[in-house]
PDB file of C-alpha atoms in Angstrom:
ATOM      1  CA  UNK A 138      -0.510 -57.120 107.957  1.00 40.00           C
ATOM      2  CA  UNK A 139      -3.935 -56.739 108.912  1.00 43.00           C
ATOM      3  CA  UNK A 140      -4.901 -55.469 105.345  1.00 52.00           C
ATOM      4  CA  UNK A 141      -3.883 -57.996 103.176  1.00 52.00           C
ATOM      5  CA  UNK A 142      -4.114 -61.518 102.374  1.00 53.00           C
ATOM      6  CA  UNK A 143      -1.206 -64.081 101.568  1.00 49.00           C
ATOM      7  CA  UNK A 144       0.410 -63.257  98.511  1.00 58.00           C
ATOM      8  CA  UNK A 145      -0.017 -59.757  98.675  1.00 74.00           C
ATOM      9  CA  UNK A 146      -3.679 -60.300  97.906  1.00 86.00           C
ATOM     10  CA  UNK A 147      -5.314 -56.813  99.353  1.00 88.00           C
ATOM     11  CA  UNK A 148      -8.720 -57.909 101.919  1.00 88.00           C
ATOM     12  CA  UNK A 149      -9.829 -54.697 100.896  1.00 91.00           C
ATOM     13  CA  UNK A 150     -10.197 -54.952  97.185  1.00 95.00           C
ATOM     14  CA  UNK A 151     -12.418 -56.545  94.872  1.00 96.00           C
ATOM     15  CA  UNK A 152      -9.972 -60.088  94.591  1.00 96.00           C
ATOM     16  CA  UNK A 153      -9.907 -60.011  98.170  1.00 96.00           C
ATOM     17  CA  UNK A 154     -14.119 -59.203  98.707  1.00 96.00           C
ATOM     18  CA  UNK A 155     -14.367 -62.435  95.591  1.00 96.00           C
ATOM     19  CA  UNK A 156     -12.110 -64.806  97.903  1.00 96.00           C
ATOM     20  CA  UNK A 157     -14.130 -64.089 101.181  1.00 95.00           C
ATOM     21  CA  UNK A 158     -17.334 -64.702  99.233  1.00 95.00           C
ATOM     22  CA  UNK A 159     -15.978 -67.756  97.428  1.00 95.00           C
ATOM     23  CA  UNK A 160     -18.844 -70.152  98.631  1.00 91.00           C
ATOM     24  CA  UNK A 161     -21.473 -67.604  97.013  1.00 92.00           C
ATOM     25  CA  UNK A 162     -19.124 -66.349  93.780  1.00 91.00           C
ATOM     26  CA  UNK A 163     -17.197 -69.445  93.294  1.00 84.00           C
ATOM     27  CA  UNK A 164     -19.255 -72.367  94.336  1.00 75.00           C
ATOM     28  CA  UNK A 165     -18.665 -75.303  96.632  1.00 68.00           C
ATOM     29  CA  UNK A 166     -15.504 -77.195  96.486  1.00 66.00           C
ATOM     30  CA  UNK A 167     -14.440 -79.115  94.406  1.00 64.00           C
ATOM     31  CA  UNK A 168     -16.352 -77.477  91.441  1.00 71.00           C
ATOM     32  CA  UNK A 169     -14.657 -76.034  88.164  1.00 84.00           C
ATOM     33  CA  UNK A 170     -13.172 -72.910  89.164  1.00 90.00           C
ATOM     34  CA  UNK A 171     -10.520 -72.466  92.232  1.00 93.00           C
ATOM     35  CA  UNK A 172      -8.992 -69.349  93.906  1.00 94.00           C
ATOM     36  CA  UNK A 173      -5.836 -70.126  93.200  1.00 94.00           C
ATOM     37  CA  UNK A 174      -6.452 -69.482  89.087  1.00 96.00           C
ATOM     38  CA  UNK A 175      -8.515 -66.674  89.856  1.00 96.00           C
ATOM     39  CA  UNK A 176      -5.576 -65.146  91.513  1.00 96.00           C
ATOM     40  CA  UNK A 177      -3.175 -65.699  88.511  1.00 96.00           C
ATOM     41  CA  UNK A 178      -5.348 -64.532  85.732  1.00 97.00           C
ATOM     42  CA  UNK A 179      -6.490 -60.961  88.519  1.00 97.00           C
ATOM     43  CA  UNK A 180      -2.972 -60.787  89.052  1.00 96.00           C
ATOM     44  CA  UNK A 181      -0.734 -62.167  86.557  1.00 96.00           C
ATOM     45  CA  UNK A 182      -2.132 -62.191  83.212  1.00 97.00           C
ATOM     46  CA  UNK A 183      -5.017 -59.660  82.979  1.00 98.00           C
ATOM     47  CA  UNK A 184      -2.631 -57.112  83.873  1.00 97.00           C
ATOM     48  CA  UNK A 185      -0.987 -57.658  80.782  1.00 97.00           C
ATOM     49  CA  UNK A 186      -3.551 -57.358  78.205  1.00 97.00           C
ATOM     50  CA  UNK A 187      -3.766 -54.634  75.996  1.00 96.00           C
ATOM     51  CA  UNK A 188      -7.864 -53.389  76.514  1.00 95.00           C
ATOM     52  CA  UNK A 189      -9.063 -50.719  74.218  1.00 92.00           C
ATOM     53  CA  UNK A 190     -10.464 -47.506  75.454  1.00 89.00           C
ATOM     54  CA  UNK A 191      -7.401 -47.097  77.263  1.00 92.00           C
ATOM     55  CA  UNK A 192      -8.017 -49.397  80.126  1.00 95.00           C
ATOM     56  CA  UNK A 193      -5.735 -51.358  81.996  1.00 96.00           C
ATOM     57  CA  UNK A 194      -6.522 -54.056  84.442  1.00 98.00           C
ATOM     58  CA  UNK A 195      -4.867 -53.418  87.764  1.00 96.00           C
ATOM     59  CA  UNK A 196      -3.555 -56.131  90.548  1.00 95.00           C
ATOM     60  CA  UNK A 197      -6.346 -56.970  92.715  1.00 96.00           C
ATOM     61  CA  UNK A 198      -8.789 -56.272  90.494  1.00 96.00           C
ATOM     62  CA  UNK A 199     -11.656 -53.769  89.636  1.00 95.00           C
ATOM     63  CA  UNK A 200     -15.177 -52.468  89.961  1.00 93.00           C
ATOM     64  CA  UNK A 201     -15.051 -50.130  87.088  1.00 90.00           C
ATOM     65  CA  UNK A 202     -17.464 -51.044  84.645  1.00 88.00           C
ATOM     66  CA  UNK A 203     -15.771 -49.754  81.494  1.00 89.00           C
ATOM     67  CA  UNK A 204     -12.749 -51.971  82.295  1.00 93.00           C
ATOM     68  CA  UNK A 205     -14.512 -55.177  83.407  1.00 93.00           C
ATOM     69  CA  UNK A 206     -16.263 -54.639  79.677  1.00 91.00           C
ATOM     70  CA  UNK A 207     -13.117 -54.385  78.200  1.00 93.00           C
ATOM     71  CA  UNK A 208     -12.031 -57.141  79.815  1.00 95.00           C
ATOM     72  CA  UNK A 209     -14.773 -59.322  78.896  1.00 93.00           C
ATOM     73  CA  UNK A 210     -15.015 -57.789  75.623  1.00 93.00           C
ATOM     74  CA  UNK A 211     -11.546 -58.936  75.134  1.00 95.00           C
ATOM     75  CA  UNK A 212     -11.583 -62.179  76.572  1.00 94.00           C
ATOM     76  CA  UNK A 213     -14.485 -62.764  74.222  1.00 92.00           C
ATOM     77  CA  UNK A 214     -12.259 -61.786  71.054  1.00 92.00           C
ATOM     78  CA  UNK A 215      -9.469 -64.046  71.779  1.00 93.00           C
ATOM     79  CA  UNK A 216     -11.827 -66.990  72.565  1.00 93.00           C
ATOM     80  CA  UNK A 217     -10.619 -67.286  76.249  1.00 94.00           C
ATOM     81  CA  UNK A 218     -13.523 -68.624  77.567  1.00 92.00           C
ATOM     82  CA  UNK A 219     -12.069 -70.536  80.206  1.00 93.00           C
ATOM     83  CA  UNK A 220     -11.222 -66.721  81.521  1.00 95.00           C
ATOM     84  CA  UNK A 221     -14.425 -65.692  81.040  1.00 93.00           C
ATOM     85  CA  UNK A 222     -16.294 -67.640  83.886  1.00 93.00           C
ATOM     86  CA  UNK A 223     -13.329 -65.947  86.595  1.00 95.00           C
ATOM     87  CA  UNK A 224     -14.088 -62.458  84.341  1.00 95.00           C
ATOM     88  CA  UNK A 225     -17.715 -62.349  85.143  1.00 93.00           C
ATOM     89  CA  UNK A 226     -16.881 -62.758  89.155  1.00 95.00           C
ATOM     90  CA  UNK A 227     -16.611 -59.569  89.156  1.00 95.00           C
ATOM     91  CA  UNK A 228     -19.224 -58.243  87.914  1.00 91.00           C
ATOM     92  CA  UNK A 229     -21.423 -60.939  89.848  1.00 92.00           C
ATOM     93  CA  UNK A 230     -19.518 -58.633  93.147  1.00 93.00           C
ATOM     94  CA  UNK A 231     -20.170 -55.650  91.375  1.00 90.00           C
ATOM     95  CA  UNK A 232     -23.875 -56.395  91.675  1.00 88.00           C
ATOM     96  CA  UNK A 233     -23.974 -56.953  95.435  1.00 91.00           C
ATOM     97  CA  UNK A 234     -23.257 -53.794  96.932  1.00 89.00           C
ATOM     98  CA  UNK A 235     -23.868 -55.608 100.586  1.00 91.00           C
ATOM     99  CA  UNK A 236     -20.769 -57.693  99.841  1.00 93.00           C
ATOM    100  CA  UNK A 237     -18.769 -54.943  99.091  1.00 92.00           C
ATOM    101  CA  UNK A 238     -19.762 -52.955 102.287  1.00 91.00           C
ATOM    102  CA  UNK A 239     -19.283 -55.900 103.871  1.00 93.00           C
ATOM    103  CA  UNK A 240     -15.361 -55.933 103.153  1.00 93.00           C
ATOM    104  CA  UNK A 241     -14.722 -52.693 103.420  1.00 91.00           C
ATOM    105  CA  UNK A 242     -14.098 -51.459  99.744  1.00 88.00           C
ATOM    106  CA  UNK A 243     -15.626 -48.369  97.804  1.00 71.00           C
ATOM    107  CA  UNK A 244     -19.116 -49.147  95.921  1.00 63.00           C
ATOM    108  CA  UNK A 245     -19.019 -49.608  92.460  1.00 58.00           C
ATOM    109  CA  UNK A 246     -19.461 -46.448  90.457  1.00 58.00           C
ATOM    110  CA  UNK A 247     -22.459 -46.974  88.614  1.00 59.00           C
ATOM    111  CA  UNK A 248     -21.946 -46.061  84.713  1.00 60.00           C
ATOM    112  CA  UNK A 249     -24.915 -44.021  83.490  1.00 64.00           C
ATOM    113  CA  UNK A 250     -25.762 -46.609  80.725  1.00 60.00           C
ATOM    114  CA  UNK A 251     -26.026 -48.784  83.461  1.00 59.00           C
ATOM    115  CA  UNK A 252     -28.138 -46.914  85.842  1.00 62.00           C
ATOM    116  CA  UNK A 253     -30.594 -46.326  82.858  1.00 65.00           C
ATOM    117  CA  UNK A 254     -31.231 -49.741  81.978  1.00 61.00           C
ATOM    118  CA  UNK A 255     -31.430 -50.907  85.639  1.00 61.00           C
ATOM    119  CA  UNK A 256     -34.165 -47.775  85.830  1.00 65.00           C
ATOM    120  CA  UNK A 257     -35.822 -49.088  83.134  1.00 64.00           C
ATOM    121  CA  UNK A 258     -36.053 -52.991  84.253  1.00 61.00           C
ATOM    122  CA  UNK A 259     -37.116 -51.631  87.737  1.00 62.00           C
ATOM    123  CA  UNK A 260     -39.729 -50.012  85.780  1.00 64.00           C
ATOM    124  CA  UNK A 261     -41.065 -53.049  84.155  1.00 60.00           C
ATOM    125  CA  UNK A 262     -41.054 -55.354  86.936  1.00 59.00           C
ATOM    126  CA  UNK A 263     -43.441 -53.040  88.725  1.00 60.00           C
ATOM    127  CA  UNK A 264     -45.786 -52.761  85.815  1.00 56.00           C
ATOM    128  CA  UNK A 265     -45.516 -56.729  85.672  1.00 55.00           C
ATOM    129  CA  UNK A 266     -46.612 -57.269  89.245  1.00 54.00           C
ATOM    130  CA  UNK A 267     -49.362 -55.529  88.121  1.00 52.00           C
ATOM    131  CA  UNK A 268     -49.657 -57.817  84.799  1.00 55.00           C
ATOM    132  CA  UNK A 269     -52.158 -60.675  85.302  1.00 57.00           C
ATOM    133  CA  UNK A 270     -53.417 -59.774  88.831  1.00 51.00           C
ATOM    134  CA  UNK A 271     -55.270 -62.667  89.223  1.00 55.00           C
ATOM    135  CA  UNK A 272     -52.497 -65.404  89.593  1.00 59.00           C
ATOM    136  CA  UNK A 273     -49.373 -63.950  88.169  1.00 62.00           C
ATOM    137  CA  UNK A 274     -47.450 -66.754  90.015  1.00 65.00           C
ATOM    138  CA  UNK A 275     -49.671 -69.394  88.488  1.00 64.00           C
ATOM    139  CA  UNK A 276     -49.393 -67.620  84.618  1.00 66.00           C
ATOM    140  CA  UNK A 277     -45.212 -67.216  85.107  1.00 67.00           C
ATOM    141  CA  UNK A 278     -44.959 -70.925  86.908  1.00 67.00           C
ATOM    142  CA  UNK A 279     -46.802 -72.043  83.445  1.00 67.00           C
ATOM    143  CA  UNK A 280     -45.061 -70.283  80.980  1.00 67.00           C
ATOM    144  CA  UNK A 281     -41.829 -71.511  82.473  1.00 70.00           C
ATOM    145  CA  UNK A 282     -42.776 -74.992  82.654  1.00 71.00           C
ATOM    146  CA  UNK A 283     -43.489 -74.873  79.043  1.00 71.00           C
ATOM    147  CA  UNK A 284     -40.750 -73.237  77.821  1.00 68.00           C
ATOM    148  CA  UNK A 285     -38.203 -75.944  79.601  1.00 70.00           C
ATOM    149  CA  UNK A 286     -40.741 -79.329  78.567  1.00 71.00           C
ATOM    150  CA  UNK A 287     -41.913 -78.063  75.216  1.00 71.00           C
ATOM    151  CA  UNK A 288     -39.053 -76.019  73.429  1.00 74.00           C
ATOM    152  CA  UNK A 289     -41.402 -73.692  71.852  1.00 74.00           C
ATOM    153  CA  UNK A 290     -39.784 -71.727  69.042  1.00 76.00           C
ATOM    154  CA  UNK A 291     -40.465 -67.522  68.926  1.00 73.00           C
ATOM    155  CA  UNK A 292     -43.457 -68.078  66.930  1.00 78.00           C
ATOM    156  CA  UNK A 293     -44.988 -70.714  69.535  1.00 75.00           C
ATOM    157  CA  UNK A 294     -43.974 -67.955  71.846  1.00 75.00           C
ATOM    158  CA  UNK A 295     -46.075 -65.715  70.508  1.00 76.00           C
ATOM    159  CA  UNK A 296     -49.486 -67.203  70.078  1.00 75.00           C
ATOM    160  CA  UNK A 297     -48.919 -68.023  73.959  1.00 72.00           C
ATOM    161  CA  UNK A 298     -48.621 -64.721  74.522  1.00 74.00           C
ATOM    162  CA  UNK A 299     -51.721 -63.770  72.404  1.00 72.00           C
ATOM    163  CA  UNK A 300     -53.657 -66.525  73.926  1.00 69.00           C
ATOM    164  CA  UNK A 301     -53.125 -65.614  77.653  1.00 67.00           C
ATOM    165  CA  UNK A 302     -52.564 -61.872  77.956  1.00 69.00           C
ATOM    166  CA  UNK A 303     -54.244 -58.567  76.393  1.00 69.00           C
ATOM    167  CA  UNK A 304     -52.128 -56.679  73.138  1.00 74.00           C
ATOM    168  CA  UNK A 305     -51.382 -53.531  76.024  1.00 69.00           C
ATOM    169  CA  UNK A 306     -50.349 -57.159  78.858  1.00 70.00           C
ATOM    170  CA  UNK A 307     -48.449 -58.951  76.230  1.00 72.00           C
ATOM    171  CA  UNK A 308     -46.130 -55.156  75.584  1.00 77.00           C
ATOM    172  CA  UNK A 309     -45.338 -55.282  78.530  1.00 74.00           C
ATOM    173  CA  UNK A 310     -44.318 -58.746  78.740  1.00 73.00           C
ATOM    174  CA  UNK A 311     -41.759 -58.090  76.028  1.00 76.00           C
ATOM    175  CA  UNK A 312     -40.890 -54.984  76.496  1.00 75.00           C
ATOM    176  CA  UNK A 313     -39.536 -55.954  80.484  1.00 73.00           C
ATOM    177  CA  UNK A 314     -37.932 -59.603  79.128  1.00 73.00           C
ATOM    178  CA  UNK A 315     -36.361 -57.372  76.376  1.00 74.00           C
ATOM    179  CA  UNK A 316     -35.150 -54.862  79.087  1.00 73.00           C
ATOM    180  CA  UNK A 317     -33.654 -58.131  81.358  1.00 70.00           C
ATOM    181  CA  UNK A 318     -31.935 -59.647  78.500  1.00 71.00           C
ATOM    182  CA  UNK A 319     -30.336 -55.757  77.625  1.00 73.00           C
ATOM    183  CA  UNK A 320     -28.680 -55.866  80.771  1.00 71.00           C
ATOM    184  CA  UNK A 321     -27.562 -59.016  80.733  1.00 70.00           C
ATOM    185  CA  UNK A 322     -25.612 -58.552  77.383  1.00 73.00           C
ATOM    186  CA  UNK A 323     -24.325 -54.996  78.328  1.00 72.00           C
ATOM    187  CA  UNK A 324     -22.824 -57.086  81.160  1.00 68.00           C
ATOM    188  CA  UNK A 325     -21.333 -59.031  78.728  1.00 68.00           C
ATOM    189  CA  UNK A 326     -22.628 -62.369  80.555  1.00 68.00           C
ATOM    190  CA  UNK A 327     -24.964 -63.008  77.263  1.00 66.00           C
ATOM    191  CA  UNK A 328     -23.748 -63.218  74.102  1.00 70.00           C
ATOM    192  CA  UNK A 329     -25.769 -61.989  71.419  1.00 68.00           C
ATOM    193  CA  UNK A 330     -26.962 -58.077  70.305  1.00 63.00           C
ATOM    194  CA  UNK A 331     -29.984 -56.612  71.282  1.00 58.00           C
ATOM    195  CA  UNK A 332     -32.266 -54.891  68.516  1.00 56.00           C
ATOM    196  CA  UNK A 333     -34.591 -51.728  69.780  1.00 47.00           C
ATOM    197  CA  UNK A 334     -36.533 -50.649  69.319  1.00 43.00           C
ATOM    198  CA  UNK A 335     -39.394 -54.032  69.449  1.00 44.00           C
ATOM    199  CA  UNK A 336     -42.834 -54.589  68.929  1.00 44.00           C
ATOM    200  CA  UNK A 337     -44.585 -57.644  69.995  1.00 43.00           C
ATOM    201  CA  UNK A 338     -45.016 -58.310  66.398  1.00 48.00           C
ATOM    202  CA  UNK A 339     -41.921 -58.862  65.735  1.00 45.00           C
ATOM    203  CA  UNK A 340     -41.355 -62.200  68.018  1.00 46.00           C
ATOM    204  CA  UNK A 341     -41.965 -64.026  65.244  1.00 45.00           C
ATOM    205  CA  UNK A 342     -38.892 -63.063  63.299  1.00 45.00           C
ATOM    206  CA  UNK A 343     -35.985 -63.249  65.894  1.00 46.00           C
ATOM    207  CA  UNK A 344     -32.852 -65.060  65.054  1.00 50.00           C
ATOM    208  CA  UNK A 345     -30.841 -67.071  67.695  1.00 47.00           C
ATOM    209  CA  UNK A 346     -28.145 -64.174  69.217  1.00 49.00           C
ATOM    210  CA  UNK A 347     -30.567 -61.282  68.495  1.00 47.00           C
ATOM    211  CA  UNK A 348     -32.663 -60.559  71.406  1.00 44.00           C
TER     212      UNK A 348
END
């Protein structure tokens, strides 16, 4: 039938929308995921995991953000890892609302939590463009050059910080890297917990896992 793969596999669900963005979700060939375990962890084994908050994985998959956290938040528990990396394909589709149009399926409902933070980051990333107006490209090119040749610690991090930018520049530097990283662990593709609120001041006493 026009609607569905082989094996049952719905085109117009969020398995199906994964498979016929494999080269962008999955990578080229030959790398270390395949469809073929994707479809028997979606189908055959996430189905039978007992989530909390009353969620329950269905067969071809999901958008819903409270069960793909439940998911992941499970996986996590168990130490599944090798799940984890098929797990987070969905919400990698779940942020490309183009690919979803694209195959025909419903838009992700966006959970408020969700909506806020991505608010929020918008927010930031605005103010930032108008951080360091005189080469912004040059100052973030720099920074990031350091970061991967030098391995500064948090406390190198933040006599950079003081050294290039103003106290009201560097806030917002942290405060919009703290907002990115937020996301990124509500997605559950960080590990870690997220302490707010932060003050510049307090770069100097992070511990590895607490952003």
């Amino acid at each position: 039938m026009g609607g569905q793969q082989s094996g049952g596999i719905v085109k117009k669900s969020p398995l199906g929308c994964i498979l016929a963005h494999w080269k962008e979700i999955g990578g080229q060939p030959g790398g270390s995921v395949n469809k073929k375990t994707l479809i028997k962890y979606c189908d055959q084994w996430w189905p039978l995991y007992k989530l909390e908050d009353g969620e329950k994985w269905p067969l071809n998959g999901t958008l819903k953000y409270n069960t793909l956290l439940q998911l992941m938040l499970f996986l996590r528990r168990e130490g599944k890892w090798d799940e984890v990396v098929y797990a987070d394909m969905f919400f990698t589709l779940r942020n490309h609302p183009e690919w979803q149009k694209e195959c025909g399926i419903n838009l992700a409902p966006q959970d408020p939590m969700v909506l806020a933070i991505e608010k929020e980051r918008n927010k930031q990333n605005r103010i930032l463009k108008r951080c360091c107006s005189g080469h912004p490209e040059r100052v973030a090119k720099g920074f990031e050059l350091i970061v991967k040749t030098q391995d500064p610690d948090w406390e190198d991090v933040d006599a950079m910080l003081d050294a290039v930018f103003s106290e009201s520049e560097k806030q917002m530097v942290v405060r919009a890297a703290r907002t990115q990283v937020q996301a990124l662990v509500l997605a559950g593709t960080l590990p870690g917990t997220v302490e707010l609120p932060i003050s510049a001041g307090t770069l100097t006493r992070w511990e590895p896992g607490i952003y």
